[in-house]
Amino acid sequence: MPEGDTVWQAAKRLHEALAGKALTRSDFRVPKYATVDLTGRTVLSTIPRGKHLLTRFEGGLTLHTHLRMEGTWKVYGADERWQGGPAHQIRAILGTADRTAVGYRLQVLELLRTGEEERVVGHLGPDLLGPDWDPERALANLLADPARPLGEALLDQRNLAGIGNVYKSELCFLLGVTPWLAAGALPRDRAEKLPGLAKQLLEANRDRPVRQTTGLHRYDLFVYGRAPRPCLRCRTPVRVADQGDGTQERPTYWCPTCQSGPAPAPGAPQRWRDRYPRRTA
């Protein structure tokens, strides 16, 4: 599932390509909207809300999409070849005179009245990259269930919106605790730093083509995707395990030396390996 910075970048691409222009092509390749045609309507804007995308059209309509694990929006020029995947994976096409946005493998796609957007995003907590960001409220949400593992609390978009598996793992490393530590057991000084640190990481990466949390030239991330390579700080092999109830993909990386707190129970699923290659080993 994409992180908030990835969704922010997708919204920026869509907005820059479509906003202020009338649609010359509209094609929704899902049964519910197969007969809907927005041709002629002007695209007003595309905004991110956590991991959700809201594309607004004149006439009070909004297209709500969510990328989930495999979805993506690609933008092409008038004569450019589409290369986002096979045609059967296309779920939406929004075209103007000079640009075409193509949505591949979109797991969530729905049209709704713009005035009803809160129905699909109203449950979200403060958005790390949004105008509603409120660090005090975000921290209060995270600590509302003190027994909940910190990693699970960070991924709960109702607490704060925009964190996925990458930032969950990197934040816990930077805070020096494992993702299985109870949220209420996080030392107060580190708890107070958490919201600001999370926002700093996402803001620093929202305009970067390659996500970076280390500040190092050769290495992009501290722990995510690095198992079983050595920790960049202490050289202990980085570990990886699944976190949560197993219903979603939650690969979780940590250093057993640099991070204090509980680890997964012996025998817990550890089916995730380095699926996301980095630029350097």
PDB file of C-alpha atoms in Angstrom:
ATOM      1  CA  MET A   1       0.000   0.000   0.000  1.00  0.00           C
ATOM      2  CA  PRO A   2       1.473   3.400  -0.943  1.00  0.00           C
ATOM      3  CA  GLU A   3       2.621   5.900   1.645  1.00  0.00           C
ATOM      4  CA  GLY A   4       1.175   9.379   1.932  1.00  0.00           C
ATOM      5  CA  ASP A   5       4.058  10.958   0.019  1.00  0.00           C
ATOM      6  CA  THR A   6       3.432   8.649  -2.954  1.00  0.00           C
ATOM      7  CA  VAL A   7      -0.243   9.597  -3.017  1.00  0.00           C
ATOM      8  CA  TRP A   8       0.680  13.288  -2.717  1.00  0.00           C
ATOM      9  CA  GLN A   9       2.896  12.918  -5.795  1.00  0.00           C
ATOM     10  CA  ALA A  10       0.111  11.151  -7.712  1.00  0.00           C
ATOM     11  CA  ALA A  11      -2.334  13.934  -6.849  1.00  0.00           C
ATOM     12  CA  LYS A  12       0.158  16.554  -8.008  1.00  0.00           C
ATOM     13  CA  ARG A  13       0.652  14.784 -11.352  1.00  0.00           C
ATOM     14  CA  LEU A  14      -3.090  14.487 -11.938  1.00  0.00           C
ATOM     15  CA  HIS A  15      -3.762  18.071 -10.899  1.00  0.00           C
ATOM     16  CA  GLU A  16      -1.042  19.523 -13.113  1.00  0.00           C
ATOM     17  CA  ALA A  17      -2.165  17.432 -16.092  1.00  0.00           C
ATOM     18  CA  LEU A  18      -5.943  17.872 -15.851  1.00  0.00           C
ATOM     19  CA  ALA A  19      -7.022  20.799 -13.685  1.00  0.00           C
ATOM     20  CA  GLY A  20      -8.724  23.630 -15.528  1.00  0.00           C
ATOM     21  CA  LYS A  21      -9.223  21.568 -18.685  1.00  0.00           C
ATOM     22  CA  ALA A  22     -12.332  20.021 -20.206  1.00  0.00           C
ATOM     23  CA  LEU A  23     -12.424  16.264 -20.640  1.00  0.00           C
ATOM     24  CA  THR A  24     -12.347  15.014 -24.206  1.00  0.00           C
ATOM     25  CA  ARG A  25     -12.404  11.388 -23.073  1.00  0.00           C
ATOM     26  CA  SER A  26     -13.988   9.651 -20.107  1.00  0.00           C
ATOM     27  CA  ASP A  27     -13.931   5.881 -19.681  1.00  0.00           C
ATOM     28  CA  PHE A  28     -14.623   3.939 -16.485  1.00  0.00           C
ATOM     29  CA  ARG A  29     -13.952   0.232 -16.895  1.00  0.00           C
ATOM     30  CA  VAL A  30     -15.832  -1.057 -13.889  1.00  0.00           C
ATOM     31  CA  PRO A  31     -19.377  -2.427 -14.178  1.00  0.00           C
ATOM     32  CA  LYS A  32     -21.002   0.117 -11.865  1.00  0.00           C
ATOM     33  CA  TYR A  33     -19.832   3.115 -13.922  1.00  0.00           C
ATOM     34  CA  ALA A  34     -19.490   1.580 -17.379  1.00  0.00           C
ATOM     35  CA  THR A  35     -22.141   3.894 -18.833  1.00  0.00           C
ATOM     36  CA  VAL A  36     -20.981   7.087 -17.088  1.00  0.00           C
ATOM     37  CA  ASP A  37     -19.539   9.712 -19.439  1.00  0.00           C
ATOM     38  CA  LEU A  38     -17.949  12.886 -18.051  1.00  0.00           C
ATOM     39  CA  THR A  39     -16.813  14.176 -21.449  1.00  0.00           C
ATOM     40  CA  GLY A  40     -17.138  17.951 -21.621  1.00  0.00           C
ATOM     41  CA  ARG A  41     -16.862  18.539 -17.892  1.00  0.00           C
ATOM     42  CA  THR A  42     -13.955  20.622 -16.625  1.00  0.00           C
ATOM     43  CA  VAL A  43     -11.624  19.046 -14.088  1.00  0.00           C
ATOM     44  CA  LEU A  44     -11.410  21.371 -11.102  1.00  0.00           C
ATOM     45  CA  SER A  45      -8.698  19.751  -8.995  1.00  0.00           C
ATOM     46  CA  THR A  46      -7.156  16.587  -7.625  1.00  0.00           C
ATOM     47  CA  ILE A  47      -6.266  16.551  -3.938  1.00  0.00           C
ATOM     48  CA  PRO A  48      -4.791  13.867  -1.686  1.00  0.00           C
ATOM     49  CA  ARG A  49      -6.387  12.942   1.608  1.00  0.00           C
ATOM     50  CA  GLY A  50      -4.143  10.503   3.443  1.00  0.00           C
ATOM     51  CA  LYS A  51      -3.893   7.614   0.989  1.00  0.00           C
ATOM     52  CA  HIS A  52      -7.029   8.627  -0.932  1.00  0.00           C
ATOM     53  CA  LEU A  53      -7.283  10.671  -4.127  1.00  0.00           C
ATOM     54  CA  LEU A  54     -10.196  13.009  -4.827  1.00  0.00           C
ATOM     55  CA  THR A  55     -10.588  14.341  -8.370  1.00  0.00           C
ATOM     56  CA  ARG A  56     -13.293  17.001  -8.589  1.00  0.00           C
ATOM     57  CA  PHE A  57     -15.281  17.945 -11.686  1.00  0.00           C
ATOM     58  CA  GLU A  58     -17.607  20.806 -12.487  1.00  0.00           C
ATOM     59  CA  GLY A  59     -21.191  19.961 -11.698  1.00  0.00           C
ATOM     60  CA  GLY A  60     -20.391  18.804  -8.173  1.00  0.00           C
ATOM     61  CA  LEU A  61     -18.934  15.359  -8.915  1.00  0.00           C
ATOM     62  CA  THR A  62     -15.848  13.744  -7.355  1.00  0.00           C
ATOM     63  CA  LEU A  63     -13.942  10.638  -8.440  1.00  0.00           C
ATOM     64  CA  HIS A  64     -12.605   8.857  -5.375  1.00  0.00           C
ATOM     65  CA  THR A  65      -9.748   6.415  -5.951  1.00  0.00           C
ATOM     66  CA  HIS A  66      -7.378   4.473  -3.721  1.00  0.00           C
ATOM     67  CA  LEU A  67      -4.239   2.777  -5.009  1.00  0.00           C
ATOM     68  CA  ARG A  68      -4.049  -0.010  -2.390  1.00  0.00           C
ATOM     69  CA  MET A  69      -1.084  -2.315  -3.117  1.00  0.00           C
ATOM     70  CA  GLU A  70      -0.856  -2.366  -6.904  1.00  0.00           C
ATOM     71  CA  GLY A  71      -2.777   0.635  -8.236  1.00  0.00           C
ATOM     72  CA  THR A  72      -1.252   3.600 -10.041  1.00  0.00           C
ATOM     73  CA  TRP A  73      -2.197   6.644 -12.097  1.00  0.00           C
ATOM     74  CA  LYS A  74      -0.050   7.326 -15.163  1.00  0.00           C
ATOM     75  CA  VAL A  75      -0.146  10.525 -17.210  1.00  0.00           C
ATOM     76  CA  TYR A  76       0.698  10.469 -20.925  1.00  0.00           C
ATOM     77  CA  GLY A  77       1.086  13.021 -23.684  1.00  0.00           C
ATOM     78  CA  ALA A  78      -1.172  13.018 -26.736  1.00  0.00           C
ATOM     79  CA  ASP A  79       1.083  10.752 -28.828  1.00  0.00           C
ATOM     80  CA  GLU A  80       2.790   8.871 -26.004  1.00  0.00           C
ATOM     81  CA  ARG A  81       2.499   5.110 -25.706  1.00  0.00           C
ATOM     82  CA  TRP A  82       0.735   3.856 -22.583  1.00  0.00           C
ATOM     83  CA  GLN A  83       3.054   1.633 -20.562  1.00  0.00           C
ATOM     84  CA  GLY A  84       1.412   1.146 -17.174  1.00  0.00           C
ATOM     85  CA  GLY A  85       0.335  -2.434 -17.803  1.00  0.00           C
ATOM     86  CA  PRO A  86      -1.905  -4.520 -20.056  1.00  0.00           C
ATOM     87  CA  ALA A  87      -5.177  -3.009 -21.233  1.00  0.00           C
ATOM     88  CA  HIS A  88      -7.292  -5.323 -19.100  1.00  0.00           C
ATOM     89  CA  GLN A  89      -5.796  -3.725 -15.980  1.00  0.00           C
ATOM     90  CA  ILE A  90      -7.048  -0.245 -16.886  1.00  0.00           C
ATOM     91  CA  ARG A  91      -9.892   0.916 -14.639  1.00  0.00           C
ATOM     92  CA  ALA A  92     -10.241   4.584 -15.609  1.00  0.00           C
ATOM     93  CA  ILE A  93      -9.251   6.961 -18.415  1.00  0.00           C
ATOM     94  CA  LEU A  94      -9.529  10.751 -18.148  1.00  0.00           C
ATOM     95  CA  GLY A  95      -8.336  12.569 -21.243  1.00  0.00           C
ATOM     96  CA  THR A  96      -7.987  16.208 -22.280  1.00  0.00           C
ATOM     97  CA  ALA A  97      -6.734  17.719 -25.523  1.00  0.00           C
ATOM     98  CA  ASP A  98      -3.085  17.232 -24.566  1.00  0.00           C
ATOM     99  CA  ARG A  99      -2.917  14.819 -21.619  1.00  0.00           C
ATOM    100  CA  THR A 100      -4.432  11.485 -20.696  1.00  0.00           C
ATOM    101  CA  ALA A 101      -4.516  10.080 -17.169  1.00  0.00           C
ATOM    102  CA  VAL A 102      -4.834   6.296 -17.016  1.00  0.00           C
ATOM    103  CA  GLY A 103      -5.650   4.465 -13.782  1.00  0.00           C
ATOM    104  CA  TYR A 104      -4.257   0.935 -13.614  1.00  0.00           C
ATOM    105  CA  ARG A 105      -5.286  -1.734 -11.095  1.00  0.00           C
ATOM    106  CA  LEU A 106      -7.312   0.701  -8.998  1.00  0.00           C
ATOM    107  CA  GLN A 107      -8.933  -1.303  -6.208  1.00  0.00           C
ATOM    108  CA  VAL A 108     -11.212   1.552  -5.134  1.00  0.00           C
ATOM    109  CA  LEU A 109     -13.013   3.672  -7.719  1.00  0.00           C
ATOM    110  CA  GLU A 110     -16.285   5.462  -7.077  1.00  0.00           C
ATOM    111  CA  LEU A 111     -18.131   8.559  -8.215  1.00  0.00           C
ATOM    112  CA  LEU A 112     -19.941  10.619  -5.618  1.00  0.00           C
ATOM    113  CA  ARG A 113     -21.280  14.093  -5.059  1.00  0.00           C
ATOM    114  CA  THR A 114     -18.496  16.457  -4.002  1.00  0.00           C
ATOM    115  CA  GLY A 115     -20.571  17.430  -0.986  1.00  0.00           C
ATOM    116  CA  GLU A 116     -20.460  13.802   0.156  1.00  0.00           C
ATOM    117  CA  GLU A 117     -16.659  13.396   0.227  1.00  0.00           C
ATOM    118  CA  GLU A 118     -16.663  13.100   4.003  1.00  0.00           C
ATOM    119  CA  ARG A 119     -18.471   9.802   3.589  1.00  0.00           C
ATOM    120  CA  VAL A 120     -15.278   8.242   2.196  1.00  0.00           C
ATOM    121  CA  VAL A 121     -12.549  10.241   3.985  1.00  0.00           C
ATOM    122  CA  GLY A 122     -14.273  11.610   7.079  1.00  0.00           C
ATOM    123  CA  HIS A 123     -13.009   8.739   9.217  1.00  0.00           C
ATOM    124  CA  LEU A 124      -9.363   9.666   8.651  1.00  0.00           C
ATOM    125  CA  GLY A 125      -7.184  11.188  11.328  1.00  0.00           C
ATOM    126  CA  PRO A 126      -5.054  14.313  10.782  1.00  0.00           C
ATOM    127  CA  ASP A 127      -3.321  14.210   7.408  1.00  0.00           C
ATOM    128  CA  LEU A 128       0.467  14.437   7.677  1.00  0.00           C
ATOM    129  CA  LEU A 129       0.619  16.323   4.363  1.00  0.00           C
ATOM    130  CA  GLY A 130      -2.745  18.050   4.565  1.00  0.00           C
ATOM    131  CA  PRO A 131      -4.091  21.390   5.778  1.00  0.00           C
ATOM    132  CA  ASP A 132      -5.852  19.668   8.698  1.00  0.00           C
ATOM    133  CA  TRP A 133      -2.593  18.446  10.291  1.00  0.00           C
ATOM    134  CA  ASP A 134      -2.846  18.559  14.083  1.00  0.00           C
ATOM    135  CA  PRO A 135       0.094  16.940  15.941  1.00  0.00           C
ATOM    136  CA  GLU A 136      -1.574  17.056  19.347  1.00  0.00           C
ATOM    137  CA  ARG A 137      -4.681  15.297  18.071  1.00  0.00           C
ATOM    138  CA  ALA A 138      -2.580  12.739  16.182  1.00  0.00           C
ATOM    139  CA  LEU A 139      -0.601  11.862  19.316  1.00  0.00           C
ATOM    140  CA  ALA A 140      -3.761  11.638  21.407  1.00  0.00           C
ATOM    141  CA  ASN A 141      -5.228   9.253  18.840  1.00  0.00           C
ATOM    142  CA  LEU A 142      -2.116   7.071  18.860  1.00  0.00           C
ATOM    143  CA  LEU A 143      -2.125   6.803  22.658  1.00  0.00           C
ATOM    144  CA  ALA A 144      -5.891   6.320  23.028  1.00  0.00           C
ATOM    145  CA  ASP A 145      -5.385   2.545  23.135  1.00  0.00           C
ATOM    146  CA  PRO A 146      -2.181   2.265  25.199  1.00  0.00           C
ATOM    147  CA  ALA A 147      -1.971  -1.525  24.926  1.00  0.00           C
ATOM    148  CA  ARG A 148      -2.010  -1.536  21.128  1.00  0.00           C
ATOM    149  CA  PRO A 149       1.345  -2.240  19.427  1.00  0.00           C
ATOM    150  CA  LEU A 150       2.836   1.004  18.167  1.00  0.00           C
ATOM    151  CA  GLY A 151       3.278  -0.296  14.619  1.00  0.00           C
ATOM    152  CA  GLU A 152      -0.406  -1.156  14.349  1.00  0.00           C
ATOM    153  CA  ALA A 153      -1.420   2.204  15.784  1.00  0.00           C
ATOM    154  CA  LEU A 154       0.742   4.029  13.245  1.00  0.00           C
ATOM    155  CA  LEU A 155      -0.851   2.158  10.354  1.00  0.00           C
ATOM    156  CA  ASP A 156      -4.387   2.914  11.535  1.00  0.00           C
ATOM    157  CA  GLN A 157      -5.430   5.775   9.265  1.00  0.00           C
ATOM    158  CA  ARG A 158      -8.046   6.836  11.812  1.00  0.00           C
ATOM    159  CA  ASN A 159      -5.214   7.923  14.104  1.00  0.00           C
ATOM    160  CA  LEU A 160      -3.185   9.862  11.545  1.00  0.00           C
ATOM    161  CA  ALA A 161      -3.306   9.590   7.776  1.00  0.00           C
ATOM    162  CA  GLY A 162      -0.400   8.839   5.490  1.00  0.00           C
ATOM    163  CA  ILE A 163       1.814   6.231   7.158  1.00  0.00           C
ATOM    164  CA  GLY A 164       2.371   2.831   5.546  1.00  0.00           C
ATOM    165  CA  ASN A 165       4.726  -0.064   6.176  1.00  0.00           C
ATOM    166  CA  VAL A 166       7.849   1.834   5.118  1.00  0.00           C
ATOM    167  CA  TYR A 167       7.403   4.809   7.425  1.00  0.00           C
ATOM    168  CA  LYS A 168       6.119   2.607  10.230  1.00  0.00           C
ATOM    169  CA  SER A 169       9.379   0.657  10.198  1.00  0.00           C
ATOM    170  CA  GLU A 170      11.591   3.711   9.738  1.00  0.00           C
ATOM    171  CA  LEU A 171       9.841   5.744  12.452  1.00  0.00           C
ATOM    172  CA  CYS A 172      10.135   2.959  14.988  1.00  0.00           C
ATOM    173  CA  PHE A 173      13.837   2.631  14.174  1.00  0.00           C
ATOM    174  CA  LEU A 174      14.423   6.362  14.587  1.00  0.00           C
ATOM    175  CA  LEU A 175      12.534   6.285  17.900  1.00  0.00           C
ATOM    176  CA  GLY A 176      14.624   3.315  19.076  1.00  0.00           C
ATOM    177  CA  VAL A 177      11.691   0.992  19.797  1.00  0.00           C
ATOM    178  CA  THR A 178      10.262  -2.080  18.099  1.00  0.00           C
ATOM    179  CA  PRO A 179       6.899  -1.861  16.319  1.00  0.00           C
ATOM    180  CA  TRP A 180       5.524  -4.393  18.836  1.00  0.00           C
ATOM    181  CA  LEU A 181       6.044  -2.062  21.806  1.00  0.00           C
ATOM    182  CA  ALA A 182       2.728  -1.033  23.357  1.00  0.00           C
ATOM    183  CA  ALA A 183       1.955   2.539  22.313  1.00  0.00           C
ATOM    184  CA  GLY A 184       1.455   3.533  25.928  1.00  0.00           C
ATOM    185  CA  ALA A 185       4.936   2.255  26.831  1.00  0.00           C
ATOM    186  CA  LEU A 186       6.666   4.659  24.441  1.00  0.00           C
ATOM    187  CA  PRO A 187       8.777   6.989  26.621  1.00  0.00           C
ATOM    188  CA  ARG A 188       7.161  10.387  26.913  1.00  0.00           C
ATOM    189  CA  ASP A 189      10.001  12.339  25.316  1.00  0.00           C
ATOM    190  CA  ARG A 190       9.932  10.067  22.266  1.00  0.00           C
ATOM    191  CA  ALA A 191       6.142  10.104  22.092  1.00  0.00           C
ATOM    192  CA  GLU A 192       6.187  13.893  21.944  1.00  0.00           C
ATOM    193  CA  LYS A 193       8.695  13.759  19.077  1.00  0.00           C
ATOM    194  CA  LEU A 194       6.748  11.205  17.043  1.00  0.00           C
ATOM    195  CA  PRO A 195       4.187  13.410  15.208  1.00  0.00           C
ATOM    196  CA  GLY A 196       6.769  16.000  14.199  1.00  0.00           C
ATOM    197  CA  LEU A 197       9.228  13.340  13.076  1.00  0.00           C
ATOM    198  CA  ALA A 198       6.582  11.614  10.976  1.00  0.00           C
ATOM    199  CA  LYS A 199       5.626  14.888   9.298  1.00  0.00           C
ATOM    200  CA  GLN A 200       9.270  15.769   8.707  1.00  0.00           C
ATOM    201  CA  LEU A 201       9.917  12.464   6.922  1.00  0.00           C
ATOM    202  CA  LEU A 202       6.888  12.690   4.639  1.00  0.00           C
ATOM    203  CA  GLU A 203       7.439  16.345   3.807  1.00  0.00           C
ATOM    204  CA  ALA A 204      11.088  15.698   2.981  1.00  0.00           C
ATOM    205  CA  ASN A 205      10.111  12.948   0.551  1.00  0.00           C
ATOM    206  CA  ARG A 206       6.991  14.242  -1.150  1.00  0.00           C
ATOM    207  CA  ASP A 207       9.016  15.763  -4.012  1.00  0.00           C
ATOM    208  CA  ARG A 208      11.720  13.095  -4.221  1.00  0.00           C
ATOM    209  CA  PRO A 209      11.743  10.332  -6.853  1.00  0.00           C
ATOM    210  CA  VAL A 210      13.441   7.975  -4.364  1.00  0.00           C
ATOM    211  CA  ARG A 211      12.375   7.922  -0.721  1.00  0.00           C
ATOM    212  CA  GLN A 212      15.190   8.786   1.704  1.00  0.00           C
ATOM    213  CA  THR A 213      15.226   8.668   5.505  1.00  0.00           C
ATOM    214  CA  THR A 214      18.910   8.190   6.353  1.00  0.00           C
ATOM    215  CA  GLY A 215      20.547  11.328   5.005  1.00  0.00           C
ATOM    216  CA  LEU A 216      23.302   9.056   3.697  1.00  0.00           C
ATOM    217  CA  HIS A 217      24.501   9.061   0.102  1.00  0.00           C
ATOM    218  CA  ARG A 218      24.691   5.297  -0.349  1.00  0.00           C
ATOM    219  CA  TYR A 219      21.697   4.126   1.657  1.00  0.00           C
ATOM    220  CA  ASP A 220      18.104   5.280   1.317  1.00  0.00           C
ATOM    221  CA  LEU A 221      16.412   3.590   4.292  1.00  0.00           C
ATOM    222  CA  PHE A 222      17.594   2.400   7.707  1.00  0.00           C
ATOM    223  CA  VAL A 223      15.737  -0.902   8.001  1.00  0.00           C
ATOM    224  CA  TYR A 224      12.858  -1.265   5.560  1.00  0.00           C
ATOM    225  CA  GLY A 225      13.686  -3.797   2.859  1.00  0.00           C
ATOM    226  CA  ARG A 226      17.127  -4.513   4.338  1.00  0.00           C
ATOM    227  CA  ALA A 227      16.677  -7.931   5.980  1.00  0.00           C
ATOM    228  CA  PRO A 228      18.931  -9.803   6.532  1.00  0.00           C
ATOM    229  CA  ARG A 229      21.586  -7.209   5.707  1.00  0.00           C
ATOM    230  CA  PRO A 230      23.425  -5.472   8.555  1.00  0.00           C
ATOM    231  CA  CYS A 231      21.978  -2.521  10.411  1.00  0.00           C
ATOM    232  CA  LEU A 232      23.580   0.706   9.259  1.00  0.00           C
ATOM    233  CA  ARG A 233      24.303   1.699  12.855  1.00  0.00           C
ATOM    234  CA  CYS A 234      25.355  -1.462  14.690  1.00  0.00           C
ATOM    235  CA  ARG A 235      25.830  -4.082  11.928  1.00  0.00           C
ATOM    236  CA  THR A 236      23.361  -6.517  13.529  1.00  0.00           C
ATOM    237  CA  PRO A 237      21.342  -8.305  10.813  1.00  0.00           C
ATOM    238  CA  VAL A 238      18.034  -6.520  10.243  1.00  0.00           C
ATOM    239  CA  ARG A 239      15.023  -8.739  10.866  1.00  0.00           C
ATOM    240  CA  VAL A 240      11.618  -8.903   9.216  1.00  0.00           C
ATOM    241  CA  ALA A 241       8.272 -10.345  10.291  1.00  0.00           C
ATOM    242  CA  ASP A 242       4.590  -9.904   9.609  1.00  0.00           C
ATOM    243  CA  GLN A 243       2.618  -7.673  11.973  1.00  0.00           C
ATOM    244  CA  GLY A 244      -1.114  -7.719  12.535  1.00  0.00           C
ATOM    245  CA  ASP A 245      -3.797 -10.339  12.062  1.00  0.00           C
ATOM    246  CA  GLY A 246      -2.520 -11.581   8.707  1.00  0.00           C
ATOM    247  CA  THR A 247      -5.410 -10.201   6.660  1.00  0.00           C
ATOM    248  CA  GLN A 248      -3.192  -7.572   5.001  1.00  0.00           C
ATOM    249  CA  GLU A 249       0.411  -7.382   3.864  1.00  0.00           C
ATOM    250  CA  ARG A 250       2.311  -5.877   6.792  1.00  0.00           C
ATOM    251  CA  PRO A 251       6.057  -6.559   6.342  1.00  0.00           C
ATOM    252  CA  THR A 252       7.787  -5.040   9.344  1.00  0.00           C
ATOM    253  CA  TYR A 253      11.545  -4.485   9.626  1.00  0.00           C
ATOM    254  CA  TRP A 254      13.578  -3.726  12.734  1.00  0.00           C
ATOM    255  CA  CYS A 255      17.021  -3.972  14.303  1.00  0.00           C
ATOM    256  CA  PRO A 256      16.967  -6.168  17.429  1.00  0.00           C
ATOM    257  CA  THR A 257      19.951  -4.274  18.864  1.00  0.00           C
ATOM    258  CA  CYS A 258      19.105  -0.636  18.171  1.00  0.00           C
ATOM    259  CA  GLN A 259      15.404  -0.986  18.987  1.00  0.00           C
ATOM    260  CA  SER A 260      14.172  -1.933  22.440  1.00  0.00           C
ATOM    261  CA  GLY A 261      10.875  -3.600  23.191  1.00  0.00           C
ATOM    262  CA  PRO A 262       9.036  -6.823  22.357  1.00  0.00           C
ATOM    263  CA  ALA A 263       9.742  -8.844  19.234  1.00  0.00           C
ATOM    264  CA  PRO A 264       7.299 -11.159  17.448  1.00  0.00           C
ATOM    265  CA  ALA A 265       6.511 -14.361  19.277  1.00  0.00           C
ATOM    266  CA  PRO A 266       8.655 -17.336  18.239  1.00  0.00           C
ATOM    267  CA  GLY A 267       7.152 -18.956  15.184  1.00  0.00           C
ATOM    268  CA  ALA A 268       5.391 -15.777  14.030  1.00  0.00           C
ATOM    269  CA  PRO A 269       5.109 -15.492  10.241  1.00  0.00           C
ATOM    270  CA  GLN A 270       8.271 -14.202   8.614  1.00  0.00           C
ATOM    271  CA  ARG A 271       7.337 -14.656   5.002  1.00  0.00           C
ATOM    272  CA  TRP A 272       8.517 -11.214   3.912  1.00  0.00           C
ATOM    273  CA  ARG A 273      11.940 -10.760   2.462  1.00  0.00           C
ATOM    274  CA  ASP A 274      13.565  -7.952   0.559  1.00  0.00           C
ATOM    275  CA  ARG A 275      10.853  -7.484  -2.062  1.00  0.00           C
ATOM    276  CA  TYR A 276      11.650  -3.824  -2.548  1.00  0.00           C
ATOM    277  CA  PRO A 277      15.240  -3.474  -3.785  1.00  0.00           C
ATOM    278  CA  ARG A 278      17.257  -0.464  -2.810  1.00  0.00           C
ATOM    279  CA  ARG A 279      19.772   1.382  -4.925  1.00  0.00           C
ATOM    280  CA  THR A 280      22.644  -0.085  -2.909  1.00  0.00           C
ATOM    281  CA  ALA A 281      23.174  -3.146  -0.727  1.00  0.00           C
TER     282      ALA A 281
END
